[in-house]
C-alpha positions as a printed NumPy array, in Angstrom:
array([[-81.698,  16.184,  41.229],
       [-82.886,  18.805,  38.536],
       [-80.258,  20.712,  36.756],
       [-81.133,  24.091,  35.396],
       [-78.666,  25.564,  32.851],
       [-78.407,  28.591,  30.546],
       [-76.075,  26.919,  28.031],
       [-77.091,  24.758,  25.124],
       [-76.242,  21.353,  23.81 ],
       [-75.949,  20.765,  20.214],
       [-76.   ,  17.715,  17.858],
       [-74.321,  18.249,  14.469],
       [-75.439,  15.52 ,  11.935],
       [-72.621,  15.087,   9.466],
       [-74.862,  12.701,   7.423],
       [-77.35 ,  15.553,   6.424],
       [-77.018,  16.319,   2.63 ],
       [-77.54 ,  20.05 ,   3.468],
       [-74.857,  20.184,   5.882],
       [-74.549,  19.75 ,   9.837],
       [-77.953,  19.885,  11.341],
       [-78.305,  21.316,  15.175],
       [-80.652,  20.65 ,  17.845],
       [-80.442,  21.986,  21.23 ],
       [-81.387,  21.684,  24.726],
       [-81.23 ,  24.048,  27.621],
       [-82.061,  21.619,  30.453],
       [-79.158,  19.18 ,  31.374],
       [-81.532,  16.391,  32.82 ],
       [-83.643,  16.483,  29.699],
       [-80.632,  16.463,  27.356],
       [-79.171,  13.484,  29.229],
       [-82.349,  11.524,  28.765],
       [-82.313,  12.165,  25.209],
       [-78.628,  11.343,  25.023],
       [-78.971,   7.901,  26.468],
       [-81.122,   6.687,  23.762],
       [-78.957,   7.884,  20.969],
       [-76.718,   5.093,  19.275],
       [-73.042,   5.589,  19.894],
       [-72.32 ,   6.016,  16.307],
       [-74.595,   8.791,  15.909],
       [-73.477,  10.684,  19.239],
       [-71.776,  13.959,  17.854],
       [-72.85 ,  16.367,  20.53 ],
       [-71.306,  19.489,  22.055],
       [-71.64 ,  21.761,  25.092],
       [-71.606,  25.172,  24.351],
       [-70.05 ,  27.67 ,  26.737],
       [-71.795,  30.821,  25.917],
       [-69.934,  34.23 ,  26.42 ],
       [-70.417,  35.291,  30.108],
       [-71.581,  31.828,  31.275],
       [-70.635,  30.797,  34.749],
       [-68.567,  27.707,  34.427],
       [-66.65 ,  25.17 ,  36.169],
       [-62.539,  25.156,  35.909],
       [-61.857,  23.251,  32.786],
       [-58.85 ,  22.325,  30.729],
       [-58.195,  20.514,  27.28 ],
       [-54.939,  19.144,  26.883],
       [-53.718,  17.99 ,  23.572],
       [-50.076,  16.637,  23.667],
       [-48.831,  15.34 ,  20.111],
       [-46.182,  12.568,  20.687],
       [-43.103,  12.904,  19.047],
       [-42.597,   9.153,  18.492],
       [-45.51 ,   6.676,  18.344],
       [-45.569,   4.672,  21.673],
       [-46.671,   0.985,  22.012],
       [-50.3  ,   1.306,  20.861],
       [-51.452,  -0.921,  23.875],
       [-53.894,   0.709,  26.247],
       [-51.639,   0.325,  29.076],
       [-48.841,   2.325,  27.555],
       [-51.339,   5.057,  26.682],
       [-52.763,   5.07 ,  30.077],
       [-49.242,   5.539,  31.592],
       [-48.687,   8.481,  29.417],
       [-51.986,  10.016,  30.425],
       [-51.375,   9.53 ,  33.912],
       [-48.029,  11.219,  33.594],
       [-49.543,  14.321,  32.005],
       [-52.359,  14.207,  34.477],
       [-49.881,  14.305,  37.477],
       [-47.78 ,  17.04 ,  35.88 ],
       [-51.066,  19.012,  35.495],
       [-51.755,  18.663,  38.965],
       [-48.399,  19.695,  40.141],
       [-48.301,  22.72 ,  37.993],
       [-51.798,  23.721,  38.712],
       [-51.334,  23.464,  42.64 ],
       [-47.889,  25.373,  42.479],
       [-49.648,  28.179,  40.622],
       [-52.649,  28.549,  43.101],
       [-52.064,  26.661,  46.337],
       [-55.009,  28.384,  47.854],
       [-57.097,  26.669,  45.671],
       [-55.528,  23.215,  45.746],
       [-56.944,  20.462,  43.672],
       [-56.78 ,  16.724,  44.617],
       [-57.096,  13.882,  41.943],
       [-60.457,  13.023,  43.221],
       [-61.641,  16.404,  42.789],
       [-61.203,  16.239,  38.906],
       [-63.477,  14.676,  36.228],
       [-61.246,  13.332,  33.342],
       [-62.253,  12.34 ,  29.958],
       [-59.766,  10.741,  27.385],
       [-59.78 ,  10.796,  23.517],
       [-56.024,   9.673,  23.457],
       [-54.472,   7.581,  20.678],
       [-51.068,   6.441,  19.715],
       [-50.427,   9.869,  18.188],
       [-51.457,  12.187,  21.035],
       [-52.446,  12.424,  24.841],
       [-55.887,  14.117,  24.601],
       [-57.45 ,  14.85 ,  27.958],
       [-60.428,  17.003,  28.897],
       [-60.083,  17.926,  32.976],
       [-63.048,  19.523,  34.554],
       [-62.864,  20.699,  38.345],
       [-66.289,  21.253,  39.711],
       [-65.048,  22.423,  43.013],
       [-63.813,  25.786,  41.466],
       [-66.203,  28.17 ,  39.598],
       [-65.543,  31.189,  37.563],
       [-68.331,  33.952,  37.088],
       [-67.525,  34.343,  33.332],
       [-65.8  ,  31.843,  31.293],
       [-64.421,  33.851,  28.773],
       [-63.349,  36.913,  31.093],
       [-62.228,  35.195,  34.353],
       [-61.456,  31.56 ,  33.276],
       [-59.341,  32.917,  30.478],
       [-57.668,  35.528,  32.677],
       [-56.802,  32.695,  35.083],
       [-55.275,  30.699,  32.586],
       [-53.314,  33.382,  31.168],
       [-51.878,  34.269,  34.618],
       [-51.217,  30.666,  35.005],
       [-49.058,  30.46 ,  31.898],
       [-47.16 ,  33.609,  32.862],
       [-46.346,  32.555,  36.348],
       [-45.603,  28.823,  35.534],
       [-43.829,  29.46 ,  32.259],
       [-40.489,  30.509,  34.145],
       [-40.878,  27.747,  36.736],
       [-42.035,  24.799,  34.446],
       [-38.698,  23.389,  33.547],
       [-38.572,  20.555,  36.045],
       [-42.117,  19.443,  34.916],
       [-42.338,  17.268,  31.769],
       [-39.235,  19.272,  30.349],
       [-41.461,  22.455,  30.849],
       [-43.629,  21.446,  27.981],
       [-46.96 ,  21.085,  29.707],
       [-48.518,  24.596,  29.276],
       [-47.536,  24.576,  25.775],
       [-50.297,  21.695,  25.221],
       [-53.241,  23.308,  27.21 ],
       [-55.545,  24.911,  24.401],
       [-56.063,  28.246,  25.114],
       [-58.835,  28.276,  22.196],
       [-61.406,  26.532,  24.526],
       [-61.784,  29.792,  26.382],
       [-63.048,  31.804,  23.442],
       [-66.375,  33.134,  23.171],
       [-69.445,  30.669,  22.935],
       [-66.999,  27.884,  22.659],
       [-68.18 ,  24.264,  21.593],
       [-66.769,  21.481,  23.768],
       [-67.229,  17.835,  23.089],
       [-68.862,  15.819,  25.829],
       [-68.857,  12.508,  27.46 ],
       [-69.047,   9.616,  25.008],
       [-69.104,  12.023,  22.032],
       [-67.057,  11.722,  18.964],
       [-66.198,  14.283,  16.187],
       [-68.598,  13.991,  13.28 ],
       [-65.922,  12.911,  10.88 ],
       [-63.797,  10.943,  13.083],
       [-65.824,   8.296,  15.075],
       [-62.704,   6.5  ,  16.154],
       [-61.986,   8.483,  19.26 ],
       [-64.977,   9.171,  21.589],
       [-64.439,  10.9  ,  24.742],
       [-64.441,   8.404,  27.632],
       [-63.632,   8.015,  31.236],
       [-60.181,   6.896,  31.569],
       [-60.138,   3.507,  33.575],
       [-57.009,   4.621,  35.553],
       [-58.964,   7.459,  36.903],
       [-61.362,   5.802,  39.488],
       [-62.962,   9.314,  40.577],
       [-64.12 ,   9.611,  36.899],
       [-65.23 ,   6.044,  36.602],
       [-67.69 ,   6.172,  39.412],
       [-68.807,   9.928,  38.971],
       [-72.441,  10.774,  37.376],
       [-72.523,  11.97 ,  33.771],
       [-73.969,  15.445,  35.022],
       [-70.31 ,  16.035,  36.598],
       [-68.724,  16.082,  33.275],
       [-70.49 ,  19.233,  32.012],
       [-68.509,  22.496,  32.179],
       [-71.504,  24.675,  32.922],
       [-73.19 ,  22.475,  35.265],
       [-72.462,  24.457,  38.442],
       [-73.17 ,  22.737,  41.688],
       [-74.111,  24.548,  44.81 ],
       [-71.339,  23.777,  47.178],
       [-68.57 ,  25.233,  45.024],
       [-65.843,  27.755,  45.421],
       [-65.987,  30.815,  43.304],
       [-62.669,  32.081,  42.04 ],
       [-61.429,  35.563,  40.727],
       [-58.766,  35.681,  37.938],
       [-56.097,  37.312,  39.963],
       [-55.822,  34.641,  42.856],
       [-52.532,  35.431,  43.738],
       [-52.983,  39.293,  44.794],
       [-56.362,  38.622,  46.364],
       [-57.705,  38.385,  49.84 ],
       [-59.612,  35.696,  50.69 ],
       [-62.856,  35.645,  53.025],
       [-65.58 ,  33.368,  53.274],
       [-69.315,  34.166,  53.347],
       [-72.288,  32.111,  53.489],
       [-74.564,  32.502,  50.559],
       [-78.056,  30.395,  49.993],
       [-77.109,  27.798,  52.587],
       [-73.698,  26.966,  50.884],
       [-70.166,  28.335,  51.642],
       [-68.49 ,  30.284,  48.9  ],
       [-65.333,  32.259,  48.678],
       [-65.173,  35.783,  47.487],
       [-61.993,  37.463,  46.69 ],
       [-61.323,  41.233,  47.283],
       [-58.264,  42.707,  45.641]])
């Protein structure tokens, strides 16, 4: 399947004397072909979510741990699963008409003994404008949940969802990518999440919108939903 995108994928090379160098691709298939041949130690790539870009629903959770847990992968995986389950509970209580199941999520992990770090992408649900609609959805999510969140991980979950990822032309790390100055924590599929383990690489890109998706408006609670057929696929449109 050919994936055509208007977003760009940047490689920043920290080894260059004159500073980071950028190369970009606008086609996902071509990018993935190139990316596959890059040695792991040199993978410092980002997906740019350009202002006004249509995007999948996405979240960046960074939870700095008060106490360092056992550094074993089993303990870290257990913490990740607790955070992920808490996220699903909070997200579904906020927008039950757009319910999310675990198998609909694509999860990436860069957790360590110091923090739980998860990227969660939900290709089922799509926003027309990442900066306006996805950000508005998250702001409302925060406002609604903040007063109801006390029974979910001590009410702290929303404090650890990074709102900065909804800024204009944001760069997001991608699958198997590490930070240029810290190669120790590449974004990987977590072994505890089977749907992510078997998913194709292209499913982890925020701007890779698939035809069979559901379009979401920012004010989901005050909207009336109707279904229309568009280009052979079913979408949801919302009228306030």
